[in-house]
Tab-separated table of C-alpha atoms in Angstrom:
chain	number	residue	atom	x	y	z
A	1	GLN	CA	0.000	0.000	0.000
A	2	VAL	CA	3.002	2.312	0.152
A	3	TYR	CA	3.118	2.478	-3.668
A	4	LYS	CA	1.232	5.154	-5.585
A	5	GLY	CA	-1.714	3.982	-7.639
A	6	LEU	CA	-2.936	0.387	-7.966
A	7	ASP	CA	-5.508	0.987	-5.247
A	8	ILE	CA	-7.613	-2.067	-6.139
A	9	ILE	CA	-4.931	-4.748	-6.368
A	10	THR	CA	-3.326	-3.575	-3.098
A	11	ASN	CA	-6.705	-3.299	-1.304
A	12	LYS	CA	-6.086	0.241	-0.085
A	13	VAL	CA	-8.375	1.657	2.553
A	14	SER	CA	-11.091	3.776	0.951
A	15	LEU	CA	-10.884	7.566	0.892
A	16	GLN	CA	-14.103	7.645	2.911
A	17	GLU	CA	-12.488	5.609	5.708
A	18	GLN	CA	-9.319	7.695	5.544
A	19	ARG	CA	-11.392	10.780	6.333
A	20	LEU	CA	-12.569	9.183	9.610
A	21	CYS	CA	-9.050	8.875	11.005
A	22	ARG	CA	-5.720	10.200	9.822
A	23	HIS	CA	-3.755	7.579	7.855
A	24	HIS	CA	-0.047	7.534	7.097
A	25	MET	CA	2.308	5.792	4.682
A	26	ILE	CA	-0.205	5.192	1.897
A	27	SER	CA	0.592	5.908	-1.775
A	28	PHE	CA	3.891	7.754	-1.362
A	29	VAL	CA	6.458	5.543	-3.164
A	30	ASP	CA	6.882	5.596	-6.947
A	31	PRO	CA	5.899	2.129	-8.253
A	32	LEU	CA	9.078	1.950	-10.352
A	33	VAL	CA	11.280	2.098	-7.243
A	34	SER	CA	12.432	-1.508	-6.859
A	35	ASN	CA	14.770	-1.031	-3.897
A	36	TYR	CA	12.261	0.088	-1.254
A	37	THR	CA	12.866	-2.223	1.703
A	38	VAL	CA	11.596	-3.039	5.168
A	39	VAL	CA	14.410	-0.853	6.544
A	40	ASP	CA	12.993	2.149	4.645
A	41	PHE	CA	9.551	1.308	6.001
A	42	ARG	CA	10.822	1.008	9.574
A	43	ASP	CA	12.742	4.296	9.494
A	44	LYS	CA	9.780	6.311	8.207
A	45	ALA	CA	7.227	4.531	10.420
A	46	THR	CA	9.195	4.936	13.681
A	47	ALA	CA	9.588	8.647	13.005
A	48	LEU	CA	5.820	8.915	12.471
A	49	ILE	CA	5.112	6.924	15.646
A	50	SER	CA	7.268	9.359	17.641
A	51	TYR	CA	5.389	12.257	16.034
A	52	ILE	CA	2.026	10.696	16.948
A	53	PHE	CA	3.109	10.086	20.557
A	54	ALA	CA	4.346	13.673	20.782
A	55	ARG	CA	0.796	14.845	19.979
A	56	ASP	CA	-0.552	12.641	22.795
A	57	LYS	CA	-2.202	10.303	20.304
A	58	ILE	CA	-2.019	6.519	19.992
A	59	PRO	CA	-0.542	4.952	16.844
A	60	ILE	CA	-2.393	1.933	15.435
A	61	VAL	CA	-0.304	-0.239	13.137
A	62	VAL	CA	-2.515	-2.215	10.753
A	63	GLY	CA	-1.398	-5.432	9.070
A	64	GLY	CA	-0.806	-6.675	6.561
A	65	THR	CA	2.613	-7.947	6.285
A	66	ASN	CA	3.697	-9.303	9.651
A	67	TYR	CA	7.406	-9.068	8.811
A	68	TYR	CA	7.029	-5.293	8.526
A	69	ILE	CA	5.153	-5.147	11.831
A	70	GLU	CA	7.962	-7.089	13.501
A	71	SER	CA	10.426	-4.441	12.336
A	72	LEU	CA	8.504	-1.898	14.439
A	73	LEU	CA	8.093	-4.086	17.529
A	74	TRP	CA	11.661	-5.327	17.988
A	75	LYS	CA	15.205	-4.423	17.186
A	76	VAL	CA	15.567	-7.089	14.514
A	77	LEU	CA	16.871	-5.343	11.401
A	78	ILE	CA	20.475	-4.690	10.459
A	79	ASN	CA	21.528	-1.536	8.677
A	80	THR	CA	24.065	-2.084	5.933
A	81	LYS	CA	25.454	0.386	3.396
A	82	GLU	CA	23.338	3.359	2.405
A	83	LYS	CA	21.561	2.848	-0.888
A	84	ASN	CA	22.768	4.979	-3.760
A	85	SER	CA	19.350	6.236	-4.789
A	86	THR	CA	15.626	5.956	-4.212
A	87	ALA	CA	14.812	7.271	-7.682
A	88	PRO	CA	12.974	5.115	-10.218
A	89	GLY	CA	15.091	2.875	-12.405
A	90	PRO	CA	17.820	0.316	-11.892
A	91	VAL	CA	19.988	0.633	-8.793
A	92	SER	CA	23.021	-1.156	-7.483
A	93	ASP	CA	21.785	-3.549	-4.791
A	94	ARG	CA	24.203	-6.203	-3.594
A	95	LYS	CA	21.405	-8.456	-2.338
A	96	VAL	CA	19.713	-8.430	-5.740
A	97	GLU	CA	23.053	-9.194	-7.405
A	98	LEU	CA	23.630	-12.151	-5.079
A	99	GLU	CA	20.141	-13.501	-5.757
A	100	GLN	CA	21.178	-14.092	-9.367
A	101	LEU	CA	23.474	-16.893	-8.180
A	102	ASP	CA	22.418	-20.502	-7.706
A	103	GLY	CA	21.061	-21.318	-4.239
A	104	VAL	CA	23.615	-24.083	-3.709
A	105	GLU	CA	26.451	-21.653	-4.483
A	106	LEU	CA	24.988	-19.065	-2.112
A	107	HIS	CA	24.730	-21.688	0.613
A	108	ARG	CA	28.345	-22.766	0.019
A	109	ARG	CA	29.596	-19.173	0.307
A	110	LEU	CA	27.578	-18.533	3.453
A	111	SER	CA	28.853	-21.769	5.015
A	112	GLN	CA	32.394	-20.443	4.669
A	113	VAL	CA	31.781	-17.089	6.411
A	114	ASP	CA	28.818	-17.840	8.700
A	115	PRO	CA	28.308	-21.596	9.212
A	116	GLU	CA	25.779	-21.049	12.010
A	117	MET	CA	23.442	-19.041	9.794
A	118	ALA	CA	23.987	-21.404	6.864
A	119	ALA	CA	22.864	-24.312	9.054
A	120	LYS	CA	19.565	-22.524	9.712
A	121	LEU	CA	18.731	-21.750	6.077
A	122	HIS	CA	17.529	-23.994	3.299
A	123	PRO	CA	19.713	-24.017	0.148
A	124	HIS	CA	16.631	-23.033	-1.865
A	125	ASP	CA	15.952	-19.912	0.236
A	126	LYS	CA	17.966	-17.618	-2.019
A	127	ARG	CA	16.612	-14.370	-0.596
A	128	LYS	CA	17.625	-15.096	3.003
A	129	LEU	CA	20.950	-16.573	1.921
A	130	ALA	CA	21.688	-13.472	-0.161
A	131	ARG	CA	20.689	-11.185	2.714
A	132	SER	CA	23.021	-12.954	5.183
A	133	LEU	CA	25.892	-12.758	2.702
A	134	GLN	CA	25.153	-9.083	2.097
A	135	VAL	CA	25.241	-8.399	5.855
A	136	PHE	CA	28.647	-10.055	6.168
A	137	GLU	CA	30.088	-8.336	3.081
A	138	GLU	CA	28.917	-4.863	4.122
A	139	THR	CA	29.566	-5.049	7.880
A	140	GLY	CA	32.405	-7.559	8.157
A	141	ILE	CA	30.462	-9.336	10.928
A	142	PRO	CA	28.609	-12.657	10.525
A	143	HIS	CA	24.835	-12.201	10.429
A	144	SER	CA	24.358	-14.766	13.224
A	145	GLU	CA	26.722	-12.846	15.514
A	146	ILE	CA	24.780	-9.606	15.062
A	147	LEU	CA	21.509	-11.400	15.834
A	148	HIS	CA	23.029	-12.886	19.011
A	149	GLN	CA	24.105	-9.411	20.101
A	150	GLN	CA	20.567	-8.100	19.640
A	151	GLN	CA	19.005	-11.001	21.551
A	152	GLU	CA	21.450	-10.634	24.439
A	153	GLU	CA	20.602	-6.976	25.020
A	154	GLU	CA	18.612	-6.247	28.168
A	155	GLY	CA	14.990	-7.150	27.476
A	156	GLY	CA	15.930	-9.179	24.415
A	157	GLY	CA	14.737	-12.664	23.595
A	158	PRO	CA	14.305	-15.263	20.847
A	159	LEU	CA	12.644	-12.774	18.479
A	160	GLY	CA	15.393	-10.173	18.695
A	161	GLY	CA	16.278	-7.190	20.830
A	162	PRO	CA	14.019	-5.543	23.396
A	163	LEU	CA	10.571	-4.261	22.539
A	164	LYS	CA	10.778	-0.727	21.182
A	165	TYR	CA	7.409	0.129	22.670
A	166	PRO	CA	7.017	-1.783	25.988
A	167	HIS	CA	3.267	-1.160	26.332
A	168	SER	CA	2.263	-2.626	22.987
A	169	CYS	CA	-0.573	-5.082	22.522
A	170	ILE	CA	-1.654	-7.075	19.486
A	171	LEU	CA	-5.270	-7.508	18.409
A	172	TRP	CA	-5.477	-10.565	16.163
A	173	LEU	CA	-8.637	-10.805	14.079
A	174	HIS	CA	-9.124	-14.429	13.089
A	175	ALA	CA	-11.967	-16.388	11.515
A	176	ASP	CA	-13.117	-19.922	10.864
A	177	GLN	CA	-11.211	-21.149	7.798
A	178	ALA	CA	-14.314	-21.878	5.707
A	179	ALA	CA	-15.789	-18.443	6.462
A	180	LEU	CA	-12.459	-16.754	5.716
A	181	ASP	CA	-12.022	-18.603	2.404
A	182	ALA	CA	-15.521	-17.647	1.258
A	183	ARG	CA	-14.902	-14.013	2.224
A	184	LEU	CA	-11.584	-13.902	0.363
A	185	GLU	CA	-13.117	-15.391	-2.785
A	186	GLN	CA	-15.863	-12.789	-2.649
A	187	ARG	CA	-13.250	-10.066	-2.189
A	188	VAL	CA	-11.551	-11.078	-5.437
A	189	ASP	CA	-14.901	-10.973	-7.265
A	190	ASP	CA	-15.512	-7.510	-5.794
A	191	MET	CA	-12.050	-6.380	-6.945
A	192	VAL	CA	-12.788	-7.523	-10.506
A	193	ALA	CA	-16.138	-5.725	-10.425
A	194	ALA	CA	-14.418	-2.554	-9.132
A	195	GLY	CA	-12.098	-2.389	-12.166
A	196	LEU	CA	-9.143	-4.617	-11.277
A	197	LEU	CA	-8.467	-5.658	-14.885
A	198	GLU	CA	-8.443	-2.088	-16.151
A	199	GLU	CA	-6.022	-1.118	-13.388
A	200	LEU	CA	-3.648	-4.012	-14.140
A	201	ARG	CA	-3.940	-3.517	-17.902
A	202	ASP	CA	-3.039	0.170	-17.615
A	203	PHE	CA	-0.114	-0.529	-15.293
A	204	HIS	CA	1.166	-3.324	-17.543
A	205	ARG	CA	0.988	-1.046	-20.584
A	206	ARG	CA	2.862	1.787	-18.867
A	207	TYR	CA	5.464	-0.083	-16.833
A	208	ASN	CA	5.800	-3.749	-17.694
A	209	ARG	CA	5.215	-4.270	-21.431
A	210	ASP	CA	8.746	-3.299	-22.468
A	211	LYS	CA	10.259	-5.482	-19.743
A	212	VAL	CA	8.230	-8.478	-20.909
A	213	ALA	CA	9.287	-7.909	-24.522
A	214	GLU	CA	12.934	-7.947	-23.422
A	215	ASN	CA	12.332	-10.928	-21.083
A	216	ARG	CA	13.477	-8.978	-18.021
A	217	GLN	CA	10.240	-8.729	-16.030
A	218	ASP	CA	10.870	-9.094	-12.310
A	219	TYR	CA	8.151	-10.424	-10.001
A	220	GLN	CA	10.487	-10.689	-7.012
A	221	HIS	CA	11.065	-7.032	-6.127
A	222	GLY	CA	9.135	-3.828	-5.620
A	223	ILE	CA	5.466	-3.428	-6.471
A	224	PHE	CA	5.544	-6.457	-8.792
A	225	GLN	CA	5.774	-8.750	-5.732
A	226	SER	CA	2.169	-7.858	-4.922
A	227	ILE	CA	-0.367	-10.628	-5.303
A	228	GLY	CA	-2.121	-10.203	-8.651
A	229	PHE	CA	0.669	-9.450	-11.123
A	230	LYS	CA	2.050	-12.945	-11.676
A	231	GLU	CA	-1.440	-14.427	-11.658
A	232	PHE	CA	-2.601	-12.309	-14.629
A	233	HIS	CA	0.717	-12.338	-16.525
A	234	GLU	CA	-0.426	-14.751	-19.261
A	235	TYR	CA	-3.684	-12.867	-19.768
A	236	LEU	CA	-1.992	-9.462	-20.017
A	237	VAL	CA	0.820	-10.457	-22.384
A	238	SER	CA	-1.485	-12.401	-24.722
A	239	GLU	CA	-4.347	-9.905	-24.820
A	240	GLY	CA	-4.939	-8.870	-28.421
A	241	ASN	CA	-2.711	-11.655	-29.730
A	242	CYS	CA	-5.057	-14.606	-29.248
A	243	SER	CA	-8.681	-15.546	-29.868
A	244	PRO	CA	-11.413	-14.143	-27.623
A	245	GLU	CA	-12.068	-17.668	-26.356
A	246	THR	CA	-8.432	-18.164	-25.330
A	247	SER	CA	-8.346	-14.726	-23.720
A	248	ALA	CA	-11.487	-15.533	-21.715
A	249	LEU	CA	-9.948	-18.810	-20.513
A	250	LEU	CA	-6.741	-17.058	-19.466
A	251	LEU	CA	-8.802	-14.447	-17.627
A	252	GLN	CA	-10.681	-17.091	-15.653
A	253	LYS	CA	-7.390	-18.876	-14.962
A	254	GLY	CA	-5.980	-15.610	-13.545
A	255	ILE	CA	-9.042	-14.980	-11.365
A	256	GLN	CA	-8.952	-18.510	-9.929
A	257	ALA	CA	-5.186	-18.258	-9.349
A	258	LEU	CA	-5.675	-14.950	-7.516
A	259	LYS	CA	-8.282	-16.549	-5.259
A	260	GLN	CA	-6.015	-19.499	-4.463
A	261	VAL	CA	-2.897	-17.438	-3.736
A	262	THR	CA	-4.918	-14.994	-1.597
A	263	LYS	CA	-6.216	-17.856	0.553
A	264	ARG	CA	-2.721	-19.346	0.858
A	265	TYR	CA	-1.332	-15.980	1.907
A	266	ALA	CA	-3.997	-15.635	4.609
A	267	ARG	CA	-3.037	-19.060	5.947
A	268	ARG	CA	0.626	-18.031	6.049
A	269	GLN	CA	-0.273	-14.871	7.945
A	270	ASN	CA	-2.156	-16.856	10.583
A	271	LYS	CA	0.675	-19.376	10.831
A	272	TRP	CA	3.134	-16.504	11.297
A	273	VAL	CA	1.133	-15.104	14.215
A	274	ARG	CA	0.963	-18.506	15.908
A	275	ASN	CA	4.624	-19.346	15.420
A	276	ARG	CA	6.153	-15.931	16.044
A	277	PHE	CA	3.887	-14.413	18.670
A	278	LEU	CA	2.185	-17.298	20.467
A	279	LYS	CA	4.732	-20.125	20.501
A	280	ARG	CA	7.839	-18.131	21.360
A	281	PRO	CA	8.716	-17.919	25.054
A	282	GLY	CA	10.400	-14.851	26.483
A	283	PRO	CA	9.639	-11.511	28.103
A	284	ASN	CA	9.753	-9.499	24.902
A	285	VAL	CA	6.547	-10.759	23.249
A	286	PRO	CA	3.542	-8.406	23.561
A	287	PRO	CA	0.225	-9.913	24.677
A	288	VAL	CA	-1.942	-11.128	21.794
A	289	TYR	CA	-5.719	-10.866	22.128
A	290	GLY	CA	-7.843	-12.933	19.745
A	291	LEU	CA	-10.994	-11.444	18.239
A	292	GLU	CA	-13.354	-13.793	16.392
A	293	VAL	CA	-14.618	-12.380	13.056
A	294	SER	CA	-16.284	-15.431	11.488
A	295	ASP	CA	-19.760	-13.902	11.781
A	296	LEU	CA	-19.764	-10.314	10.542
A	297	GLN	CA	-23.281	-9.865	11.935
A	298	ARG	CA	-21.664	-10.028	15.403
A	299	TRP	CA	-18.964	-7.431	14.713
A	300	GLU	CA	-20.093	-5.119	17.518
A	301	GLU	CA	-20.233	-7.850	20.202
A	302	ASP	CA	-17.263	-10.014	19.119
A	303	VAL	CA	-14.798	-7.432	17.815
A	304	LEU	CA	-15.471	-3.755	18.398
A	305	LYS	CA	-16.623	-3.813	22.032
A	306	PRO	CA	-13.883	-6.153	23.386
A	307	ALA	CA	-11.213	-4.357	21.331
A	308	LEU	CA	-12.172	-0.998	22.815
A	309	GLU	CA	-12.172	-2.462	26.329
A	310	ILE	CA	-8.683	-3.940	25.842
A	311	VAL	CA	-7.205	-0.728	24.437
A	312	GLU	CA	-8.836	1.460	27.116
A	313	SER	CA	-7.391	-0.834	29.803
A	314	PHE	CA	-3.896	-0.398	28.372
A	315	ILE	CA	-4.327	3.379	28.230
A	316	GLN	CA	-5.477	3.497	31.864
A	317	GLY	CA	-2.762	1.108	33.057
A	318	ARG	CA	-5.059	-1.650	34.310
A	319	GLU	CA	-5.479	-5.316	33.436
A	320	PRO	CA	-7.766	-5.871	30.427
A	321	PRO	CA	-10.942	-7.894	31.043
A	322	ALA	CA	-9.889	-10.411	28.375
A	323	GLU	CA	-7.083	-12.937	28.755
A	324	PRO	CA	-4.302	-12.910	26.132
A	325	LEU	CA	-3.949	-15.999	23.969
A	326	LYS	CA	-1.436	-18.637	25.006
A	327	MET	CA	-0.201	-21.734	23.212
A	328	GLU	CA	1.795	-24.574	24.680
A	329	GLN	CA	5.438	-24.575	23.684
A	330	ASP	CA	7.002	-27.906	22.825
A	331	VAL	CA	10.343	-27.650	24.618
A	332	ASN	CA	11.632	-30.736	22.803
A	333	GLU	CA	10.922	-29.346	19.336
A	334	ASN	CA	14.023	-28.756	17.232
A	335	LYS	CA	13.389	-25.942	14.776
A	336	ARG	CA	16.754	-26.445	13.052
A	337	SER	CA	16.853	-30.232	12.595
A	338	HIS	CA	17.946	-31.340	9.116
A	339	ARG	CA	16.351	-34.346	7.436
A	340	VAL	CA	16.565	-35.510	3.831
A	341	CYS	CA	13.524	-37.208	2.340
A	342	GLU	CA	15.162	-39.488	-0.212
A	343	LEU	CA	11.742	-40.421	-1.540
A	344	CYS	CA	10.951	-36.813	-2.539
A	345	ASP	CA	14.577	-35.673	-2.888
A	346	ARG	CA	14.036	-32.766	-0.505
A	347	LEU	CA	15.847	-31.265	2.457
A	348	ILE	CA	13.473	-30.489	5.347
A	349	ILE	CA	14.502	-28.184	8.206
A	350	GLY	CA	12.621	-28.326	11.534
A	351	ASP	CA	10.686	-31.024	13.402
A	352	ARG	CA	7.298	-29.464	12.690
A	353	GLU	CA	8.100	-29.026	9.006
A	354	TRP	CA	9.213	-32.670	8.800
A	355	ALA	CA	5.969	-33.864	10.395
A	356	ALA	CA	3.973	-31.736	7.947
A	357	HIS	CA	5.989	-33.055	5.009
A	358	THR	CA	5.403	-36.699	5.905
A	359	ARG	CA	1.650	-35.983	5.925
A	360	SER	CA	1.682	-33.979	2.685
A	361	LYS	CA	-0.099	-35.161	-0.467
A	362	SER	CA	3.145	-35.068	-2.425
A	363	HIS	CA	5.018	-37.310	0.012
A	364	LEU	CA	2.125	-39.751	0.372
A	365	HIS	CA	1.847	-39.921	-3.430
A	366	HIS	CA	5.526	-40.832	-3.746
A	367	LEU	CA	5.177	-43.340	-0.909
A	368	LYS	CA	2.202	-45.017	-2.584
A	369	LYS	CA	4.067	-45.121	-5.884
A	370	ARG	CA	7.117	-46.713	-4.241
A	371	ARG	CA	4.971	-49.364	-2.547
A	372	LYS	CA	3.344	-50.276	-5.855
A	373	GLN	CA	6.758	-50.642	-7.464
A	374	GLU	CA	7.953	-52.873	-4.619
A	375	ALA	CA	4.784	-54.976	-4.811
A	376	ALA	CA	5.261	-55.383	-8.566
A	377	GLY	CA	8.886	-56.350	-7.984
A	378	HIS	CA	7.864	-59.070	-5.532
A	379	ALA	CA	5.212	-60.357	-7.945
A	380	THR	CA	7.706	-60.757	-10.811
A	381	GLY	CA	10.539	-62.112	-8.650
A	382	PRO	CA	12.186	-65.574	-8.969
A	383	GLY	CA	9.607	-68.239	-9.786
A	384	GLY	CA	7.036	-65.679	-10.868
A	385	ASP	CA	4.735	-66.503	-7.948
A	386	SER	CA	2.514	-63.487	-7.521
A	387	GLY	CA	1.394	-64.882	-4.201
A	388	ASP	CA	4.758	-63.842	-2.733
A	389	ALA	CA	3.869	-60.130	-3.101
A	390	GLU	CA	3.698	-58.424	0.291
A	391	THR	CA	1.837	-55.125	0.668
A	392	SER	CA	1.469	-54.827	4.411
A	393	ASP	CA	2.178	-51.474	6.060
A	394	GLU	CA	5.061	-53.021	7.949
A	395	ASP	CA	6.949	-54.167	4.836
A	396	GLY	CA	5.885	-51.192	2.782
A	397	SER	CA	7.146	-48.559	5.199
A	398	LEU	CA	10.376	-46.805	4.315
A	399	PRO	CA	13.100	-45.594	6.681
A	400	MET	CA	13.509	-41.812	6.427
């Protein structure tokens, strides 16, 4: 929402709602600026928060992207070299340059200068690998060492340094998954009805058509990371160059893809809140209060009234009437365990991720396929006696 224009695809708050309460940091970055980062966001937002406090007002940070919210709550970011420019057009960005390398090569380089951080990152996670290498190249200090220094500061903890604003609280609006999915699908339909295609078509014509023609479009940085661009890429580049029937099919494909990726993103956001805010022990995690939004007819009773009571309690320095959410922490869980699934040819990091992988459709498909192959091998073995085939779970299971 920081980028100018594209109000529909980025779901900007309406002008009518903006008139009810002063909003900040909306539509102020040129969409061609590709090197706007979370550090830029943090620096501008913290200055605004100080300005709001100075006027005896209360800042409300609305998500959104939880990673950006984290940058305001904790000392977790690392400043490297100043960027050369924030003007539109290509810029020299070491992280972007490193991302052009193969993930295995990035992992090898990081292992040489920061083995601790390399052990935490997957070889396919090029963006995090490139960032850790950039930190080392531009500071001369391993990324892991800087993170340890932040966590060891007074008030620090597993999520980083101390809380910047000690009296923060988090209001987490969550809904039943079926209700949320239906609402998100309807939101996409509403976006299309509001002129989404015209907005994307105009932006593609002005900013992206030349890049596509030269095969240098970039959906990994800047505004083009936003959900909606990749999903309608085929439709936009083929419009006018294919039959109306094909164009209509590509349009429907884009709409369905947008619905699917929107629902997946919402799931990731909820998972982030659970893993980062609810399952992490330590004194530097603000209380999280859950507000149920499955039934919009009960907005006043389930959301607005309890939210106001919680915030008023914090302002007055008393205990809120509601209890913050808590989740049991598995002390035996290893978040950095490394396992290789030979069946799927994948490296899995973390106990929880491994458990999820072994239950995934992809893994179970490969497991079923392997068992069929083994059963067929038994059936066609010496003597050709198909009665020797064994398909029990015990024999069919595979050591991982």
